[in-house]
Amino acid sequence: MTKRSPPPAKKLNAAELMDWIEDIEQRAMKAVADVQDADGLASQTAVFLGRGGELNRALERLVDLAKPERAEAGRRANQVKAKLESEYGRRREEMRAGMMQAQLQQEALDVTLPGRPLVRGRIHPANQTLRQIIRIWAEMGFQVYRSREVETDELNFGLLNMPPHHPARDMWDTFYTTNPQVLLRTHTSPGQIHAMRQRAPQPIRVVLPGMCYRYEQVTARSEIQFNQVEGLAVGRRITFADLKGTLTAFARRLFGAQVATRFRAAHFPFTEPSAEMDVECFVCGGVGCPVCKGTGWLEVLGSGMVHPTVLNNGGYDPALFSGYAFGMGPERLTMLKHRIEDIRYFWKNDLRFLEQF
Ligand code: DAH
């Protein structure tokens, strides 16, 4: 790399200054041609064209010359300066373009590559069934009524005709809070009391969807947390025929118009009489298979005529009003529909399971 030459100590005459200027031109042109990179170019620019660079120092010596010679040498020096500036500028531009080109090549972006597909979320299978159930009941004139998941002992049991120590409570063991009177609801049935107390003495047609909790051993068939959809109709002259007809219509909408249903006598403390509804096994068509355990029938819900005590607790006079109620589990229905063998899949969050629905 060309270093700065020491300033001439003595005064220069015209010929010497002209030689120096020509010499600067030659060396500077060679340097700019030899330069390899932007750093080299910058330092050579400083050497020849910078404020303390050689050309400026040569210009300073113009004072050594007499006037006419000074004008001529000055003109020549400015010519050289313009030539060098343009050449150095050209090289700078050339390098900048080269670097840009290299960078573009290095960071090449293939815009023809297909984009990454968006992962689409979907509705959880239990919620799909839940929504389907709600839609059917809504079409049949039932309002959705939400009620709380944290309940009192009185609402979850007592007002549903299960006083303390009632043996039926064993069917619904639950999680208690530090206050033994406050618990996580074991079923959506306490929502019946809320709805009745809010609406009495108006007639009611509601479904109550929501999460329920039970203190149970988690197995393939039982979870500690699951959804239920409760139903309640209260009014004058509502009969067991209404219960059967409405639930049958519901089953046909959910499982298909051809599905056969049957009602079996059952017992729930909050209904009298009580019945469980079965649908004909849609796996074997009623012949008997492992899914229906050879019976040809699948149990889908519990139901019954609202017990007079419960009507009373809800604020309706049982002498004037009657009603029916029912409760079903969307997870259980989903299991039947898709032949899912293990209820634990619903909370496992295993995509291999969830993505099938
Ligand atoms: N609450 C009941 C349970 O969790 C289900 C049930 C049965 C609800 C009969 C009802 C009913 O409203 O009438 O097992």
mmCIF file of C-alpha atoms and ligand atoms in Angstrom:
data_model
loop_
_atom_site.group_PDB
_atom_site.id
_atom_site.type_symbol
_atom_site.label_atom_id
_atom_site.label_comp_id
_atom_site.label_asym_id
_atom_site.label_seq_id
_atom_site.Cartn_x
_atom_site.Cartn_y
_atom_site.Cartn_z
ATOM 1 C CA MET A 1 0.000 0.000 0.000
ATOM 2 C CA THR A 2 1.286 3.436 -0.914
ATOM 3 C CA LYS A 3 2.386 5.441 2.107
ATOM 4 C CA ARG A 4 2.395 9.179 2.339
ATOM 5 C CA SER A 5 5.666 10.619 0.970
ATOM 6 C CA PRO A 6 7.430 13.087 3.275
ATOM 7 C CA PRO A 7 6.837 16.738 2.389
ATOM 8 C CA PRO A 8 9.672 18.249 0.458
ATOM 9 C CA ALA A 9 11.668 20.423 2.843
ATOM 10 C CA LYS A 10 12.862 22.999 0.422
ATOM 11 C CA LYS A 11 10.972 25.348 -1.822
ATOM 12 C CA LEU A 12 9.920 23.813 -5.141
ATOM 13 C CA ASN A 13 10.251 25.296 -8.592
ATOM 14 C CA ALA A 14 7.559 24.895 -11.264
ATOM 15 C CA ALA A 15 9.067 21.820 -12.923
ATOM 16 C CA GLU A 16 9.541 20.022 -9.648
ATOM 17 C CA LEU A 17 5.950 20.715 -8.560
ATOM 18 C CA MET A 18 4.608 19.611 -11.936
ATOM 19 C CA ASP A 19 6.622 16.388 -11.682
ATOM 20 C CA TRP A 20 5.266 15.772 -8.223
ATOM 21 C CA ILE A 21 1.703 16.270 -9.437
ATOM 22 C CA GLU A 22 2.225 13.876 -12.375
ATOM 23 C CA ASP A 23 3.831 11.406 -10.005
ATOM 24 C CA ILE A 24 0.861 11.616 -7.633
ATOM 25 C CA GLU A 25 -1.486 10.963 -10.541
ATOM 26 C CA GLN A 26 0.410 7.891 -11.636
ATOM 27 C CA ARG A 27 0.790 6.355 -8.186
ATOM 28 C CA ALA A 28 -2.790 7.158 -7.217
ATOM 29 C CA MET A 29 -4.152 5.598 -10.422
ATOM 30 C CA LYS A 30 -2.091 2.481 -9.836
ATOM 31 C CA ALA A 31 -3.177 2.304 -6.210
ATOM 32 C CA VAL A 32 -6.859 2.547 -7.063
ATOM 33 C CA ALA A 33 -6.448 -0.201 -9.639
ATOM 34 C CA ASP A 34 -4.626 -2.470 -7.180
ATOM 35 C CA VAL A 35 -6.902 -1.966 -4.260
ATOM 36 C CA GLN A 36 -8.727 -5.152 -3.147
ATOM 37 C CA ASP A 37 -11.472 -4.074 -0.835
ATOM 38 C CA ALA A 38 -13.369 -1.155 0.618
ATOM 39 C CA ASP A 39 -10.959 -0.705 3.527
ATOM 40 C CA GLY A 40 -7.983 -0.503 1.157
ATOM 41 C CA LEU A 41 -9.826 1.970 -1.008
ATOM 42 C CA ALA A 42 -10.661 4.148 1.969
ATOM 43 C CA SER A 43 -7.071 4.293 3.163
ATOM 44 C CA GLN A 44 -5.754 5.082 -0.335
ATOM 45 C CA THR A 45 -8.344 7.820 -0.671
ATOM 46 C CA ALA A 46 -7.006 9.296 2.563
ATOM 47 C CA VAL A 47 -3.407 9.046 1.353
ATOM 48 C CA PHE A 48 -3.971 10.860 -1.937
ATOM 49 C CA LEU A 49 -7.176 12.836 -1.642
ATOM 50 C CA GLY A 50 -7.681 13.326 2.096
ATOM 51 C CA ARG A 51 -7.423 16.650 3.904
ATOM 52 C CA GLY A 52 -3.754 16.060 4.760
ATOM 53 C CA GLY A 53 -3.289 13.923 1.634
ATOM 54 C CA GLU A 54 -0.581 14.293 -0.924
ATOM 55 C CA LEU A 55 -2.513 16.275 -3.482
ATOM 56 C CA ASN A 56 -3.505 18.894 -0.943
ATOM 57 C CA ARG A 57 0.073 19.151 0.200
ATOM 58 C CA ALA A 58 1.176 19.655 -3.386
ATOM 59 C CA LEU A 59 -1.444 22.369 -3.762
ATOM 60 C CA GLU A 60 -0.048 24.086 -0.683
ATOM 61 C CA ARG A 61 3.232 24.490 -2.511
ATOM 62 C CA LEU A 62 1.651 26.626 -5.221
ATOM 63 C CA VAL A 63 2.688 29.594 -3.106
ATOM 64 C CA ASP A 64 6.297 28.724 -3.966
ATOM 65 C CA LEU A 65 5.670 29.618 -7.607
ATOM 66 C CA ALA A 66 5.415 32.852 -9.495
ATOM 67 C CA LYS A 67 1.930 33.896 -10.625
ATOM 68 C CA PRO A 68 1.660 32.576 -14.224
ATOM 69 C CA GLU A 69 3.322 29.259 -13.335
ATOM 70 C CA ARG A 70 1.150 29.019 -10.259
ATOM 71 C CA ALA A 71 -2.007 29.281 -12.394
ATOM 72 C CA GLU A 72 -0.845 26.561 -14.750
ATOM 73 C CA ALA A 73 0.254 24.189 -11.982
ATOM 74 C CA GLY A 74 -2.995 24.888 -10.135
ATOM 75 C CA ARG A 75 -5.069 24.004 -13.181
ATOM 76 C CA ARG A 76 -3.133 20.794 -13.656
ATOM 77 C CA ALA A 77 -3.460 19.846 -9.986
ATOM 78 C CA ASN A 78 -7.218 20.416 -10.123
ATOM 79 C CA GLN A 79 -7.485 18.282 -13.272
ATOM 80 C CA VAL A 80 -5.661 15.477 -11.492
ATOM 81 C CA LYS A 81 -7.829 15.946 -8.433
ATOM 82 C CA ALA A 82 -11.033 15.718 -10.515
ATOM 83 C CA LYS A 83 -9.749 12.660 -12.356
ATOM 84 C CA LEU A 84 -8.759 10.884 -9.146
ATOM 85 C CA GLU A 85 -11.994 11.778 -7.403
ATOM 86 C CA SER A 86 -14.027 10.380 -10.243
ATOM 87 C CA GLU A 87 -11.918 7.234 -10.487
ATOM 88 C CA TYR A 88 -11.957 6.641 -6.728
ATOM 89 C CA GLY A 89 -15.698 7.292 -6.711
ATOM 90 C CA ARG A 90 -16.246 4.862 -9.548
ATOM 91 C CA ARG A 91 -14.298 2.152 -7.724
ATOM 92 C CA ARG A 92 -16.225 2.797 -4.529
ATOM 93 C CA GLU A 93 -19.496 2.395 -6.401
ATOM 94 C CA GLU A 94 -18.217 -0.738 -8.122
ATOM 95 C CA MET A 95 -17.287 -2.313 -4.795
ATOM 96 C CA ARG A 96 -20.560 -1.371 -3.179
ATOM 97 C CA ALA A 97 -22.459 -2.990 -6.058
ATOM 98 C CA GLY A 98 -20.238 -6.078 -5.854
ATOM 99 C CA MET A 99 -20.864 -6.421 -2.146
ATOM 100 C CA MET A 100 -24.567 -5.985 -2.608
ATOM 101 C CA GLN A 101 -24.550 -8.622 -5.329
ATOM 102 C CA ALA A 102 -22.650 -11.039 -3.116
ATOM 103 C CA GLN A 103 -25.006 -10.410 -0.243
ATOM 104 C CA LEU A 104 -28.053 -10.929 -2.421
ATOM 105 C CA GLN A 105 -26.658 -14.190 -3.633
ATOM 106 C CA GLN A 106 -25.804 -15.335 -0.137
ATOM 107 C CA GLU A 107 -29.175 -14.449 1.278
ATOM 108 C CA ALA A 108 -31.047 -15.701 -1.742
ATOM 109 C CA LEU A 109 -34.739 -16.138 -1.042
ATOM 110 C CA ASP A 110 -36.705 -18.614 -3.049
ATOM 111 C CA VAL A 111 -40.102 -17.001 -3.328
ATOM 112 C CA THR A 112 -41.455 -20.005 -5.184
ATOM 113 C CA LEU A 113 -41.194 -22.221 -2.058
ATOM 114 C CA PRO A 114 -44.642 -23.128 -0.778
ATOM 115 C CA GLY A 115 -45.496 -21.396 2.520
ATOM 116 C CA ARG A 116 -45.668 -23.198 5.830
ATOM 117 C CA PRO A 117 -49.223 -24.398 6.297
ATOM 118 C CA LEU A 118 -51.155 -22.897 9.204
ATOM 119 C CA VAL A 119 -51.990 -25.416 11.878
ATOM 120 C CA ARG A 120 -55.744 -25.242 12.141
ATOM 121 C CA GLY A 121 -57.363 -25.641 15.507
ATOM 122 C CA ARG A 122 -60.604 -27.506 15.887
ATOM 123 C CA ILE A 123 -63.369 -27.995 18.369
ATOM 124 C CA HIS A 124 -62.724 -30.640 21.007
ATOM 125 C CA PRO A 125 -64.772 -33.780 20.286
ATOM 126 C CA ALA A 126 -66.694 -33.470 23.560
ATOM 127 C CA ASN A 127 -67.558 -29.867 22.706
ATOM 128 C CA GLN A 128 -68.620 -30.862 19.197
ATOM 129 C CA THR A 129 -71.181 -33.204 20.712
ATOM 130 C CA LEU A 130 -72.097 -30.633 23.358
ATOM 131 C CA ARG A 131 -72.830 -28.052 20.661
ATOM 132 C CA GLN A 132 -74.809 -30.536 18.630
ATOM 133 C CA ILE A 133 -76.937 -31.427 21.657
ATOM 134 C CA ILE A 134 -77.523 -27.764 22.481
ATOM 135 C CA ARG A 135 -78.462 -27.004 18.868
ATOM 136 C CA ILE A 136 -81.072 -29.775 18.847
ATOM 137 C CA TRP A 137 -82.635 -28.625 22.110
ATOM 138 C CA ALA A 138 -82.582 -25.013 20.962
ATOM 139 C CA GLU A 139 -84.501 -26.022 17.837
ATOM 140 C CA MET A 140 -87.054 -27.692 20.097
ATOM 141 C CA GLY A 141 -87.554 -24.471 22.045
ATOM 142 C CA PHE A 142 -85.195 -24.914 24.991
ATOM 143 C CA GLN A 143 -83.106 -21.997 26.221
ATOM 144 C CA VAL A 144 -79.516 -22.473 27.335
ATOM 145 C CA TYR A 145 -79.168 -21.699 31.023
ATOM 146 C CA ARG A 146 -75.722 -21.528 32.560
ATOM 147 C CA SER A 147 -75.180 -22.148 36.206
ATOM 148 C CA ARG A 148 -72.211 -22.303 38.509
ATOM 149 C CA GLU A 149 -69.656 -25.106 38.864
ATOM 150 C CA VAL A 150 -68.983 -24.320 42.517
ATOM 151 C CA GLU A 151 -72.093 -25.150 44.467
ATOM 152 C CA THR A 152 -73.331 -25.480 47.987
ATOM 153 C CA ASP A 153 -74.017 -28.858 49.515
ATOM 154 C CA GLU A 154 -77.621 -27.764 49.826
ATOM 155 C CA LEU A 155 -78.089 -27.126 46.097
ATOM 156 C CA ASN A 156 -76.091 -30.098 44.870
ATOM 157 C CA PHE A 157 -77.851 -32.507 47.248
ATOM 158 C CA GLY A 158 -80.285 -31.162 49.840
ATOM 159 C CA LEU A 159 -82.722 -29.282 47.618
ATOM 160 C CA LEU A 160 -82.611 -32.161 45.141
ATOM 161 C CA ASN A 161 -84.223 -34.363 47.760
ATOM 162 C CA MET A 162 -80.997 -35.782 49.194
ATOM 163 C CA PRO A 163 -80.775 -34.583 52.785
ATOM 164 C CA PRO A 164 -77.507 -35.182 54.697
ATOM 165 C CA HIS A 165 -76.825 -38.902 55.177
ATOM 166 C CA HIS A 166 -79.150 -39.863 52.332
ATOM 167 C CA PRO A 167 -77.648 -43.072 50.905
ATOM 168 C CA ALA A 168 -78.048 -41.814 47.314
ATOM 169 C CA ARG A 169 -75.261 -39.298 48.008
ATOM 170 C CA ASP A 170 -72.826 -42.199 47.718
ATOM 171 C CA MET A 171 -73.411 -42.169 43.970
ATOM 172 C CA TRP A 172 -71.999 -38.655 43.741
ATOM 173 C CA ASP A 173 -68.899 -38.250 45.877
ATOM 174 C CA THR A 174 -67.196 -34.971 45.126
ATOM 175 C CA PHE A 175 -64.429 -32.484 45.859
ATOM 176 C CA TYR A 176 -65.084 -30.285 48.858
ATOM 177 C CA THR A 177 -63.560 -26.895 49.477
ATOM 178 C CA THR A 178 -62.152 -26.018 52.903
ATOM 179 C CA ASN A 179 -65.709 -25.074 53.705
ATOM 180 C CA PRO A 180 -67.547 -28.432 53.855
ATOM 181 C CA GLN A 181 -70.739 -26.727 52.699
ATOM 182 C CA VAL A 182 -69.104 -25.614 49.422
ATOM 183 C CA LEU A 183 -68.198 -28.148 46.757
ATOM 184 C CA LEU A 184 -67.675 -28.725 43.049
ATOM 185 C CA ARG A 185 -70.994 -29.824 41.585
ATOM 186 C CA THR A 186 -71.267 -33.522 40.834
ATOM 187 C CA HIS A 187 -73.992 -33.001 38.244
ATOM 188 C CA THR A 188 -75.763 -30.159 36.460
ATOM 189 C CA SER A 189 -78.992 -30.927 38.365
ATOM 190 C CA PRO A 190 -78.560 -28.096 40.934
ATOM 191 C CA GLY A 191 -79.004 -25.770 37.962
ATOM 192 C CA GLN A 192 -82.668 -26.891 37.999
ATOM 193 C CA ILE A 193 -83.133 -25.199 41.380
ATOM 194 C CA HIS A 194 -81.408 -22.005 40.168
ATOM 195 C CA ALA A 195 -83.536 -21.874 37.038
ATOM 196 C CA MET A 196 -86.792 -22.558 38.884
ATOM 197 C CA ARG A 197 -86.118 -20.016 41.614
ATOM 198 C CA GLN A 198 -85.367 -17.402 39.004
ATOM 199 C CA ARG A 199 -88.375 -18.138 36.785
ATOM 200 C CA ALA A 200 -91.164 -19.251 39.158
ATOM 201 C CA PRO A 201 -94.068 -19.146 38.525
ATOM 202 C CA GLN A 202 -93.364 -18.868 34.782
ATOM 203 C CA PRO A 203 -93.165 -22.048 32.702
ATOM 204 C CA ILE A 204 -89.613 -23.240 31.964
ATOM 205 C CA ARG A 205 -87.906 -24.974 29.090
ATOM 206 C CA VAL A 206 -84.134 -24.919 29.546
ATOM 207 C CA VAL A 207 -81.014 -26.990 28.996
ATOM 208 C CA LEU A 208 -78.094 -26.531 31.365
ATOM 209 C CA PRO A 209 -74.719 -27.525 29.918
ATOM 210 C CA GLY A 210 -71.526 -27.527 31.901
ATOM 211 C CA MET A 211 -68.656 -29.200 33.681
ATOM 212 C CA CYS A 212 -69.166 -31.592 36.569
ATOM 213 C CA TYR A 213 -66.699 -33.135 39.004
ATOM 214 C CA ARG A 214 -66.528 -36.375 40.883
ATOM 215 C CA TYR A 215 -64.137 -37.821 43.401
ATOM 216 C CA GLU A 216 -63.513 -41.098 41.661
ATOM 217 C CA GLN A 217 -60.843 -43.497 40.680
ATOM 218 C CA VAL A 218 -59.908 -42.453 37.128
ATOM 219 C CA THR A 219 -60.440 -45.444 34.844
ATOM 220 C CA ALA A 220 -61.302 -46.131 31.229
ATOM 221 C CA ARG A 221 -64.959 -45.521 32.097
ATOM 222 C CA SER A 222 -64.865 -42.805 34.757
ATOM 223 C CA GLU A 223 -63.188 -39.434 34.964
ATOM 224 C CA ILE A 224 -63.080 -36.855 37.735
ATOM 225 C CA GLN A 225 -64.280 -34.158 35.350
ATOM 226 C CA PHE A 226 -66.779 -34.287 32.500
ATOM 227 C CA ASN A 227 -69.614 -32.365 30.861
ATOM 228 C CA GLN A 228 -73.305 -32.852 31.346
ATOM 229 C CA VAL A 229 -76.341 -31.389 29.689
ATOM 230 C CA GLU A 230 -79.297 -31.130 32.019
ATOM 231 C CA GLY A 231 -82.795 -30.455 30.757
ATOM 232 C CA LEU A 232 -85.812 -29.110 32.572
ATOM 233 C CA ALA A 233 -89.376 -28.400 31.519
ATOM 234 C CA VAL A 234 -91.876 -27.081 34.082
ATOM 235 C CA GLY A 235 -95.435 -25.981 33.452
ATOM 236 C CA ARG A 236 -99.053 -26.957 33.884
ATOM 237 C CA ARG A 237 -100.194 -30.408 32.733
ATOM 238 C CA ILE A 238 -96.771 -31.643 31.662
ATOM 239 C CA THR A 239 -96.909 -35.428 31.663
ATOM 240 C CA PHE A 240 -94.690 -38.442 31.320
ATOM 241 C CA ALA A 241 -95.923 -38.664 27.709
ATOM 242 C CA ASP A 242 -94.278 -35.291 27.061
ATOM 243 C CA LEU A 243 -91.046 -36.622 28.531
ATOM 244 C CA LYS A 244 -91.087 -39.726 26.353
ATOM 245 C CA GLY A 245 -92.112 -37.920 23.206
ATOM 246 C CA THR A 246 -89.589 -35.106 23.571
ATOM 247 C CA LEU A 247 -86.672 -37.367 24.467
ATOM 248 C CA THR A 248 -87.506 -39.707 21.618
ATOM 249 C CA ALA A 249 -87.599 -36.775 19.202
ATOM 250 C CA PHE A 250 -84.217 -35.689 20.554
ATOM 251 C CA ALA A 251 -82.717 -39.174 20.094
ATOM 252 C CA ARG A 252 -83.938 -39.267 16.489
ATOM 253 C CA ARG A 253 -82.315 -35.940 15.769
ATOM 254 C CA LEU A 254 -79.035 -36.965 17.370
ATOM 255 C CA PHE A 255 -78.767 -40.560 16.192
ATOM 256 C CA GLY A 256 -80.927 -40.618 13.076
ATOM 257 C CA ALA A 257 -84.653 -40.762 12.329
ATOM 258 C CA GLN A 258 -84.760 -44.561 12.362
ATOM 259 C CA VAL A 259 -83.291 -45.093 15.820
ATOM 260 C CA ALA A 260 -85.352 -47.139 18.254
ATOM 261 C CA THR A 261 -85.544 -46.037 21.890
ATOM 262 C CA ARG A 262 -86.725 -47.645 25.086
ATOM 263 C CA PHE A 263 -87.318 -46.387 28.595
ATOM 264 C CA ARG A 264 -86.336 -48.449 31.613
ATOM 265 C CA ALA A 265 -87.501 -47.752 35.132
ATOM 266 C CA ALA A 266 -84.709 -46.279 37.265
ATOM 267 C CA HIS A 267 -84.292 -44.351 40.459
ATOM 268 C CA PHE A 268 -83.131 -40.793 41.084
ATOM 269 C CA PRO A 269 -84.015 -38.969 44.291
ATOM 270 C CA PHE A 270 -85.025 -35.819 42.408
ATOM 271 C CA THR A 271 -87.503 -37.440 39.982
ATOM 272 C CA GLU A 272 -90.542 -39.635 40.449
ATOM 273 C CA PRO A 273 -91.030 -41.728 38.438
ATOM 274 C CA SER A 274 -87.539 -42.016 36.964
ATOM 275 C CA ALA A 275 -86.407 -43.639 33.761
ATOM 276 C CA GLU A 276 -83.272 -44.234 31.785
ATOM 277 C CA MET A 277 -83.455 -43.994 28.047
ATOM 278 C CA ASP A 278 -81.627 -46.479 25.828
ATOM 279 C CA VAL A 279 -81.135 -46.291 22.082
ATOM 280 C CA GLU A 280 -80.819 -49.312 19.887
ATOM 281 C CA CYS A 281 -77.146 -50.190 19.542
ATOM 282 C CA PHE A 282 -75.986 -48.543 16.329
ATOM 283 C CA VAL A 283 -72.945 -50.764 16.121
ATOM 284 C CA CYS A 284 -74.840 -54.053 15.790
ATOM 285 C CA GLY A 285 -78.331 -52.733 15.032
ATOM 286 C CA GLY A 286 -79.762 -54.350 18.155
ATOM 287 C CA VAL A 287 -78.483 -57.873 17.604
ATOM 288 C CA GLY A 288 -75.972 -57.746 20.454
ATOM 289 C CA CYS A 289 -72.240 -57.003 20.333
ATOM 290 C CA PRO A 290 -69.346 -56.117 22.672
ATOM 291 C CA VAL A 291 -70.187 -52.369 22.542
ATOM 292 C CA CYS A 292 -73.710 -52.958 23.916
ATOM 293 C CA LYS A 293 -72.466 -55.913 25.941
ATOM 294 C CA GLY A 294 -74.780 -58.263 24.108
ATOM 295 C CA THR A 295 -77.974 -56.406 25.093
ATOM 296 C CA GLY A 296 -78.621 -54.639 21.790
ATOM 297 C CA TRP A 297 -79.216 -51.359 23.700
ATOM 298 C CA LEU A 298 -77.063 -48.411 24.792
ATOM 299 C CA GLU A 299 -77.947 -46.265 27.775
ATOM 300 C CA VAL A 300 -77.851 -42.580 26.828
ATOM 301 C CA LEU A 301 -79.499 -40.558 29.605
ATOM 302 C CA GLY A 302 -81.327 -40.413 32.926
ATOM 303 C CA SER A 303 -84.689 -38.716 33.241
ATOM 304 C CA GLY A 304 -87.920 -38.489 35.149
ATOM 305 C CA MET A 305 -90.827 -36.362 36.326
ATOM 306 C CA VAL A 306 -89.561 -33.654 38.637
ATOM 307 C CA HIS A 307 -90.152 -34.775 42.238
ATOM 308 C CA PRO A 308 -92.850 -32.717 44.045
ATOM 309 C CA THR A 309 -90.334 -31.834 46.769
ATOM 310 C CA VAL A 310 -87.930 -30.473 44.161
ATOM 311 C CA LEU A 311 -90.714 -28.462 42.470
ATOM 312 C CA ASN A 312 -91.560 -27.065 45.857
ATOM 313 C CA ASN A 313 -87.915 -26.191 46.568
ATOM 314 C CA GLY A 314 -87.851 -24.392 43.234
ATOM 315 C CA GLY A 315 -90.877 -22.288 44.155
ATOM 316 C CA TYR A 316 -93.599 -24.139 42.198
ATOM 317 C CA ASP A 317 -96.715 -25.548 43.802
ATOM 318 C CA PRO A 318 -96.704 -29.281 42.882
ATOM 319 C CA ALA A 319 -100.496 -29.264 42.982
ATOM 320 C CA LEU A 320 -100.543 -26.854 40.037
ATOM 321 C CA PHE A 321 -97.268 -27.528 38.243
ATOM 322 C CA SER A 322 -95.446 -30.547 36.945
ATOM 323 C CA GLY A 323 -92.345 -31.066 34.889
ATOM 324 C CA TYR A 324 -89.775 -33.440 33.556
ATOM 325 C CA ALA A 325 -85.999 -33.392 33.731
ATOM 326 C CA PHE A 326 -83.155 -35.273 32.145
ATOM 327 C CA GLY A 327 -79.382 -35.435 32.198
ATOM 328 C CA MET A 328 -76.866 -36.762 29.709
ATOM 329 C CA GLY A 329 -73.085 -36.840 29.279
ATOM 330 C CA PRO A 330 -71.608 -35.537 26.004
ATOM 331 C CA GLU A 331 -68.366 -37.450 26.556
ATOM 332 C CA ARG A 332 -70.306 -40.658 27.006
ATOM 333 C CA LEU A 333 -72.362 -39.967 23.888
ATOM 334 C CA THR A 334 -69.198 -39.154 21.945
ATOM 335 C CA MET A 335 -67.683 -42.426 23.095
ATOM 336 C CA LEU A 336 -70.714 -44.334 21.885
ATOM 337 C CA LYS A 337 -70.860 -42.473 18.602
ATOM 338 C CA HIS A 338 -67.177 -42.954 17.744
ATOM 339 C CA ARG A 339 -66.617 -46.174 19.683
ATOM 340 C CA ILE A 340 -63.959 -44.554 21.874
ATOM 341 C CA GLU A 341 -62.858 -47.106 24.410
ATOM 342 C CA ASP A 342 -61.250 -44.944 27.057
ATOM 343 C CA ILE A 343 -62.713 -41.748 28.562
ATOM 344 C CA ARG A 344 -59.233 -40.599 29.617
ATOM 345 C CA TYR A 345 -58.478 -39.598 26.022
ATOM 346 C CA PHE A 346 -60.688 -36.547 26.447
ATOM 347 C CA TRP A 347 -58.276 -34.818 28.838
ATOM 348 C CA LYS A 348 -54.991 -36.256 27.664
ATOM 349 C CA ASN A 349 -54.502 -33.579 24.999
ATOM 350 C CA ASP A 350 -52.927 -36.116 22.697
ATOM 351 C CA LEU A 351 -53.134 -34.621 19.202
ATOM 352 C CA ARG A 352 -53.200 -38.071 17.650
ATOM 353 C CA PHE A 353 -56.560 -38.494 19.330
ATOM 354 C CA LEU A 354 -57.909 -34.964 18.949
ATOM 355 C CA GLU A 355 -57.029 -34.662 15.265
ATOM 356 C CA GLN A 356 -59.347 -37.526 14.398
ATOM 357 C CA PHE A 357 -62.422 -35.385 14.999
HETATM 358 N N1 DAH B 1 -77.983 -35.926 37.703
HETATM 359 C C1 DAH B 1 -77.974 -37.292 37.240
HETATM 360 C C2 DAH B 1 -76.563 -37.836 37.273
HETATM 361 O O1 DAH B 1 -75.644 -37.092 37.271
HETATM 362 C C3 DAH B 1 -78.526 -37.407 35.849
HETATM 363 C C4 DAH B 1 -79.993 -37.127 35.823
HETATM 364 C C5 DAH B 1 -80.895 -38.155 35.955
HETATM 365 C C6 DAH B 1 -80.458 -35.844 35.669
HETATM 366 C C7 DAH B 1 -82.258 -37.920 35.957
HETATM 367 C C8 DAH B 1 -81.816 -35.568 35.629
HETATM 368 C C9 DAH B 1 -82.708 -36.633 35.795
HETATM 369 O O2 DAH B 1 -82.323 -34.369 35.484
HETATM 370 O O3 DAH B 1 -84.031 -36.392 35.783
HETATM 371 O O4 DAH B 1 -76.394 -39.026 37.272
#
